[in-house]
């Protein structure tokens, strides 16, 4: 039996980032059920950093992550993970309350400016008269970020076990006995970073689930030769009906902003959702859609209050939740990993997390 200090279940951005922070101080094993780490939600991201995205519960983590993504330690990565993009939030007559709520909610937190949307997106249909610019939005190089964390984890001595599913775990004394398809492990601390599988993993460990629900999100890549520039902003409907962003010359990544409850699985797009996405896109801009080049879906996993779940389980010792990141796990990864590592080690919060309240994300909020 392999003996280690910490076992992390899940090798996506959550498990990889937390593992990289912990492996400097402890022996850590990451269990990843797939043959490739980051196969599910991490590998299917639309890849942007936007401070308002996810609401007020997520914004402090996103904001704290910005400088860490823009200026990483040279030993971690040799350049920024971010590149310019900007977001244009758009609405029609009747969406004024949504616009005003966005401006009010993030006043003093995120720089938002009312603009004429027609002047920013050539081809925008005339009924889209409301515009709010969030200039700070950036694209994220997700693959580079995930690989940088895995590289840091391995350099610190961490062990990544691929095709290693957790089958069951039992608390024995002050340790866990963890059964996997590749054999058994013993550890002092078990971390649940299993994304869409977070609640099933908890049940397999004899821990009460906290109500994390996977929601399917559909994305399509369109070929749109009439798109005027690949440098246009991310365009996001104030009513949450769609968003799209250029992905190189003449190509767009588009989603209908769907959230369809799902069992944990290898998510696949439904034709109806793809058709709905294209219809909403054509209602927003007059760019001709020449082809649907790719389509995919991912599972975004939310707790009931849509805030992440970071912290020790309220009832079972030695079980740490690091899940429920919704669609925001990548843009919040640096801050979340620092927060999780500090909680696990019992350290003071790092200066980089000065605006983050750890209690906001504690699992104990579901047992109160």
Coordinates of C-alpha atoms in Angstrom, one line a residue:
X1 CA 0.0 0.0 0.0
X2 CA 1.3 3.5 -1.0
X3 CA 1.5 5.8 2.0
X4 CA 1.4 9.5 1.5
X5 CA 0.3 12.7 3.3
X6 CA -2.4 14.0 1.0
X7 CA -4.5 12.4 -1.7
X8 CA -6.3 14.8 -4.1
X9 CA -9.2 13.4 -6.1
X10 CA -9.2 15.1 -9.5
X11 CA -6.5 16.3 -11.8
X12 CA -8.2 19.2 -13.5
X13 CA -7.3 22.8 -12.8
X14 CA -8.6 22.6 -9.2
X15 CA -6.6 19.5 -8.2
X16 CA -3.5 20.5 -10.2
X17 CA -3.4 24.1 -8.8
X18 CA -3.9 23.0 -5.2
X19 CA -1.5 20.1 -5.6
X20 CA 1.2 22.4 -6.8
X21 CA 0.8 24.6 -3.8
X22 CA 0.8 21.7 -1.3
X23 CA 3.5 19.5 -2.8
X24 CA 6.2 21.9 -1.6
X25 CA 5.4 21.0 2.0
X26 CA 3.9 17.5 1.9
X27 CA 3.9 14.2 0.0
X28 CA 0.9 14.5 -2.4
X29 CA -0.8 12.1 -4.8
X30 CA -3.4 13.3 -7.4
X31 CA -5.8 10.6 -8.5
X32 CA -7.2 11.3 -12.0
X33 CA -9.8 8.8 -13.4
X34 CA -9.1 9.7 -17.0
X35 CA -6.0 8.9 -19.1
X36 CA -5.5 12.6 -19.5
X37 CA -5.7 15.2 -16.7
X38 CA -8.1 18.1 -17.5
X39 CA -10.1 16.0 -19.9
X40 CA -13.5 17.3 -18.7
X41 CA -14.3 20.9 -17.6
X42 CA -10.8 22.2 -17.7
X43 CA -10.2 21.1 -21.3
X44 CA -13.5 22.5 -22.5
X45 CA -13.4 26.1 -21.2
X46 CA -14.1 29.2 -23.4
X47 CA -11.1 30.6 -21.6
X48 CA -11.5 34.1 -20.3
X49 CA -10.8 36.0 -17.1
X50 CA -13.7 38.4 -16.3
X51 CA -14.1 40.0 -12.9
X52 CA -17.9 40.3 -13.0
X53 CA -18.5 36.7 -14.3
X54 CA -19.9 34.5 -11.6
X55 CA -21.3 37.4 -9.5
X56 CA -20.2 38.9 -6.2
X57 CA -19.4 35.6 -4.5
X58 CA -16.7 34.8 -7.2
X59 CA -15.4 38.2 -7.9
X60 CA -12.9 38.5 -5.0
X61 CA -11.2 35.3 -6.1
X62 CA -11.2 36.4 -9.7
X63 CA -9.8 39.8 -8.9
X64 CA -7.1 38.3 -6.6
X65 CA -6.1 35.9 -9.4
X66 CA -5.6 38.6 -12.0
X67 CA -2.1 39.8 -11.0
X68 CA -1.0 36.2 -10.5
X69 CA -2.1 35.2 -14.0
X70 CA -0.7 38.4 -15.6
X71 CA 2.7 38.3 -13.9
X72 CA 3.5 34.7 -12.8
X73 CA 6.7 33.8 -11.1
X74 CA 9.3 33.2 -13.8
X75 CA 10.0 29.8 -12.3
X76 CA 6.3 28.9 -12.8
X77 CA 5.8 30.3 -16.3
X78 CA 7.9 32.6 -18.5
X79 CA 5.1 34.9 -19.7
X80 CA 1.6 36.1 -18.9
X81 CA -1.3 33.6 -19.1
X82 CA -3.5 36.5 -20.2
X83 CA -4.0 38.4 -23.4
X84 CA -6.2 41.5 -24.3
X85 CA -9.9 41.0 -24.9
X86 CA -12.5 43.1 -23.1
X87 CA -16.2 42.4 -22.6
X88 CA -19.1 44.2 -24.0
X89 CA -22.3 43.5 -22.1
X90 CA -25.3 44.2 -24.4
X91 CA -29.0 44.5 -23.9
X92 CA -32.2 45.6 -25.6
X93 CA -35.0 47.9 -24.4
X94 CA -36.4 46.4 -21.3
X95 CA -33.0 45.2 -20.0
X96 CA -32.3 48.5 -18.2
X97 CA -32.8 46.9 -14.8
X98 CA -30.2 44.2 -15.7
X99 CA -27.7 46.9 -16.8
X100 CA -28.3 48.9 -13.7
X101 CA -27.9 45.9 -11.5
X102 CA -24.5 45.1 -13.1
X103 CA -23.3 48.6 -12.6
X104 CA -24.6 48.8 -9.0
X105 CA -23.4 45.4 -7.9
X106 CA -19.8 45.9 -9.0
X107 CA -19.5 49.6 -8.2
X108 CA -16.1 50.2 -6.6
X109 CA -15.1 46.6 -7.4
X110 CA -14.8 46.4 -11.2
X111 CA -14.4 49.2 -13.7
X112 CA -17.6 49.2 -15.9
X113 CA -18.5 52.0 -18.4
X114 CA -21.7 52.6 -20.3
X115 CA -21.0 52.7 -24.0
X116 CA -22.8 52.7 -27.3
X117 CA -22.6 49.0 -28.4
X118 CA -23.0 49.8 -32.1
X119 CA -19.8 51.7 -32.1
X120 CA -17.8 48.7 -30.7
X121 CA -19.2 45.8 -32.7
X122 CA -19.7 46.5 -36.4
X123 CA -22.7 44.4 -37.6
X124 CA -24.5 44.5 -34.3
X125 CA -28.3 44.5 -34.9
X126 CA -29.9 47.9 -34.1
X127 CA -32.2 46.6 -31.3
X128 CA -29.2 46.1 -29.1
X129 CA -29.0 49.6 -27.7
X130 CA -27.6 49.1 -24.2
X131 CA -23.9 48.6 -23.7
X132 CA -21.6 48.2 -20.7
X133 CA -17.8 47.8 -21.3
X134 CA -15.7 45.7 -19.0
X135 CA -12.3 46.6 -20.4
X136 CA -10.3 44.5 -17.9
X137 CA -11.5 41.2 -19.4
X138 CA -8.7 39.0 -20.7
X139 CA -8.3 35.7 -22.6
X140 CA -6.7 32.9 -20.6
X141 CA -4.2 30.4 -22.0
X142 CA -5.9 27.5 -20.2
X143 CA -3.7 24.7 -21.5
X144 CA -0.5 26.6 -20.5
X145 CA -1.9 27.3 -17.0
X146 CA -3.0 23.7 -16.4
X147 CA 0.3 22.3 -17.6
X148 CA 2.3 24.9 -15.6
X149 CA 0.6 23.7 -12.4
X150 CA 1.1 20.0 -13.3
X151 CA 4.8 20.8 -14.0
X152 CA 5.2 22.6 -10.7
X153 CA 3.5 19.7 -8.9
X154 CA 5.8 17.1 -10.4
X155 CA 8.9 19.2 -9.7
X156 CA 8.0 19.4 -6.1
X157 CA 7.8 15.6 -5.9
X158 CA 4.0 15.2 -6.5
X159 CA 2.8 12.0 -8.0
X160 CA 0.0 12.1 -10.7
X161 CA -1.9 8.8 -11.1
X162 CA -3.8 8.7 -14.4
X163 CA -6.6 6.2 -15.0
X164 CA -6.9 5.9 -11.2
X165 CA -10.5 6.2 -10.0
X166 CA -11.4 6.4 -6.4
X167 CA -13.6 3.4 -5.7
X168 CA -14.1 3.9 -2.0
X169 CA -12.4 5.4 1.1
X170 CA -12.7 4.7 4.8
X171 CA -11.5 6.6 7.8
X172 CA -9.3 4.3 9.9
X173 CA -8.0 6.0 13.0
X174 CA -6.5 9.3 11.9
X175 CA -5.9 8.2 8.4
X176 CA -7.8 7.3 5.2
X177 CA -7.6 4.0 3.4
X178 CA -8.3 4.8 -0.2
X179 CA -9.2 2.1 -2.7
X180 CA -8.5 2.8 -6.4
X181 CA -8.5 0.7 -9.6
X182 CA -4.7 0.7 -9.3
X183 CA -4.5 -0.4 -5.7
X184 CA -4.8 1.1 -2.2
X185 CA -3.3 4.2 -0.6
X186 CA -3.1 5.5 2.9
X187 CA -3.2 9.2 3.7
X188 CA -3.8 11.7 6.5
X189 CA -5.9 14.1 4.3
X190 CA -8.3 13.4 1.5
X191 CA -9.1 16.4 -0.8
X192 CA -12.2 16.3 -3.0
X193 CA -11.4 18.2 -6.2
X194 CA -13.5 16.0 -8.4
X195 CA -15.6 18.6 -10.2
X196 CA -18.9 17.2 -11.5
X197 CA -18.2 14.0 -9.5
X198 CA -17.6 15.9 -6.2
X199 CA -20.8 14.6 -4.5
X200 CA -20.4 11.0 -5.6
X201 CA -16.8 11.0 -4.4
X202 CA -18.0 12.3 -1.0
X203 CA -20.6 9.5 -0.8
X204 CA -17.9 6.9 -1.7
X205 CA -15.9 8.2 1.3
X206 CA -18.8 8.0 3.7
X207 CA -19.2 11.8 3.7
X208 CA -22.5 13.6 3.3
X209 CA -22.8 15.4 -0.1
X210 CA -23.3 19.2 0.0
X211 CA -25.5 19.4 -3.1
X212 CA -23.1 20.1 -6.0
X213 CA -25.0 19.9 -9.2
X214 CA -23.4 19.5 -12.7
X215 CA -24.9 21.7 -15.4
X216 CA -24.2 21.2 -19.1
X217 CA -22.9 24.1 -21.1
X218 CA -22.8 23.9 -24.9
X219 CA -20.2 25.6 -27.1
X220 CA -19.8 25.8 -30.9
X221 CA -17.1 27.1 -33.1
X222 CA -18.5 29.0 -36.1
X223 CA -16.8 30.1 -39.3
X224 CA -18.0 33.6 -39.9
X225 CA -16.0 35.2 -42.8
X226 CA -17.9 38.5 -42.4
X227 CA -16.6 39.1 -38.8
X228 CA -14.7 42.4 -39.1
X229 CA -11.9 41.7 -36.7
X230 CA -10.5 38.9 -34.4
X231 CA -9.8 41.6 -31.8
X232 CA -13.4 42.5 -31.0
X233 CA -14.5 42.1 -27.4
X234 CA -16.3 39.1 -25.8
X235 CA -20.0 40.0 -26.3
X236 CA -22.2 38.9 -23.5
X237 CA -26.0 39.2 -23.3
X238 CA -27.2 41.0 -20.2
X239 CA -30.1 38.6 -20.1
X240 CA -27.8 35.6 -20.1
X241 CA -29.1 34.3 -23.4
X242 CA -25.7 33.9 -25.1
X243 CA -22.1 35.1 -25.3
X244 CA -19.5 34.8 -28.0
X245 CA -15.9 35.9 -28.6
X246 CA -13.6 35.8 -31.6
X247 CA -11.2 32.9 -31.8
X248 CA -8.9 34.0 -34.5
X249 CA -9.7 35.5 -37.9
X250 CA -13.2 34.6 -39.1
X251 CA -14.0 32.3 -36.2
X252 CA -16.2 32.6 -33.2
X253 CA -16.7 30.6 -30.0
X254 CA -20.4 30.8 -29.1
X255 CA -22.6 29.4 -26.3
X256 CA -26.4 29.8 -25.6
X257 CA -25.4 30.1 -22.0
X258 CA -27.4 27.0 -21.2
X259 CA -27.4 25.3 -17.8
X260 CA -29.0 21.9 -18.2
X261 CA -28.9 19.6 -15.1
X262 CA -26.9 16.5 -15.8
X263 CA -25.4 13.4 -14.2
X264 CA -21.6 13.4 -14.0
X265 CA -20.5 12.2 -17.5
X266 CA -18.5 12.8 -20.6
X267 CA -20.8 15.6 -21.7
X268 CA -21.9 15.9 -25.3
X269 CA -23.8 18.8 -27.1
X270 CA -27.4 18.4 -28.0
X271 CA -28.5 19.4 -31.5
X272 CA -31.3 21.6 -30.1
X273 CA -28.8 23.6 -28.0
X274 CA -26.5 24.0 -31.0
X275 CA -29.4 25.3 -33.1
X276 CA -30.5 27.6 -30.3
X277 CA -27.0 29.1 -30.0
X278 CA -26.8 29.9 -33.7
X279 CA -30.3 31.4 -33.7
X280 CA -29.4 33.7 -30.8
X281 CA -26.1 34.6 -32.5
X282 CA -27.9 35.6 -35.7
X283 CA -30.3 37.7 -33.7
X284 CA -27.4 39.6 -32.3
X285 CA -25.2 40.3 -35.4
X286 CA -25.6 40.3 -39.1
X287 CA -22.4 38.2 -39.8
X288 CA -23.0 35.3 -42.1
X289 CA -22.5 31.8 -40.5
X290 CA -20.6 29.8 -43.1
X291 CA -20.2 26.6 -41.1
X292 CA -20.3 25.0 -37.7
X293 CA -16.7 23.7 -37.4
X294 CA -16.8 22.2 -33.9
X295 CA -19.2 21.6 -31.1
X296 CA -18.7 20.4 -27.6
X297 CA -20.2 20.5 -24.1
X298 CA -18.8 20.6 -20.6
X299 CA -20.2 20.3 -17.1
X300 CA -20.1 23.3 -14.8
X301 CA -20.7 22.3 -11.2
X302 CA -22.5 24.5 -8.7
X303 CA -23.4 24.4 -5.0
X304 CA -26.9 25.5 -4.1
X305 CA -25.8 29.1 -3.5
X306 CA -23.5 29.1 -6.6
X307 CA -20.4 29.9 -4.5
X308 CA -17.3 27.6 -4.5
X309 CA -16.9 25.1 -1.6
X310 CA -13.5 25.3 0.0
X311 CA -12.7 23.9 3.4
X312 CA -12.8 21.0 5.8
X313 CA -15.9 19.0 6.0
X314 CA -18.1 20.0 9.0
X315 CA -18.5 16.4 10.3
X316 CA -15.8 14.1 8.9
X317 CA -12.2 14.9 9.9
X318 CA -9.5 14.8 7.3
X319 CA -11.8 15.4 4.4
X320 CA -11.3 18.7 2.5
X321 CA -13.7 20.1 -0.1
X322 CA -12.3 21.9 -3.1
X323 CA -15.2 21.9 -5.5
X324 CA -18.2 23.7 -6.8
X325 CA -16.3 26.2 -8.9
X326 CA -19.0 26.5 -11.5
X327 CA -17.6 27.8 -14.8
X328 CA -15.1 30.0 -12.9
X329 CA -12.5 27.5 -11.7
X330 CA -9.9 28.6 -14.2
X331 CA -10.1 32.3 -13.8
X332 CA -10.0 31.9 -10.0
X333 CA -7.4 29.1 -9.8
X334 CA -4.4 31.0 -8.5
X335 CA -6.3 32.6 -5.6
X336 CA -8.3 29.5 -4.8
X337 CA -5.2 27.3 -4.6
X338 CA -3.5 29.8 -2.2
X339 CA -6.7 29.8 -0.1
X340 CA -7.0 26.1 0.0
X341 CA -3.4 25.5 0.8
X342 CA -3.5 28.1 3.6
X343 CA -6.6 26.4 5.1
X344 CA -5.1 23.0 4.9
X345 CA -1.8 24.0 6.5
X346 CA -3.4 26.3 9.0
X347 CA -1.5 29.3 7.7
X348 CA -2.5 32.9 7.7
X349 CA -4.1 34.1 4.4
X350 CA -1.5 35.4 2.0
X351 CA -1.4 39.1 1.2
X352 CA -2.6 38.3 -2.3
X353 CA -5.9 37.3 -0.8
X354 CA -6.5 40.4 1.3
X355 CA -10.0 40.9 -0.2
X356 CA -11.1 37.3 0.1
X357 CA -13.2 36.0 3.0
X358 CA -12.6 32.2 3.5
X359 CA -15.7 31.8 5.5
X360 CA -17.8 32.7 2.4
X361 CA -16.8 29.4 0.9
X362 CA -16.8 27.0 3.9
X363 CA -18.7 23.7 3.6
X364 CA -20.2 24.3 7.1
X365 CA -22.6 26.8 5.5
X366 CA -24.6 23.8 4.3
X367 CA -25.0 22.3 7.7
X368 CA -26.0 25.4 9.7

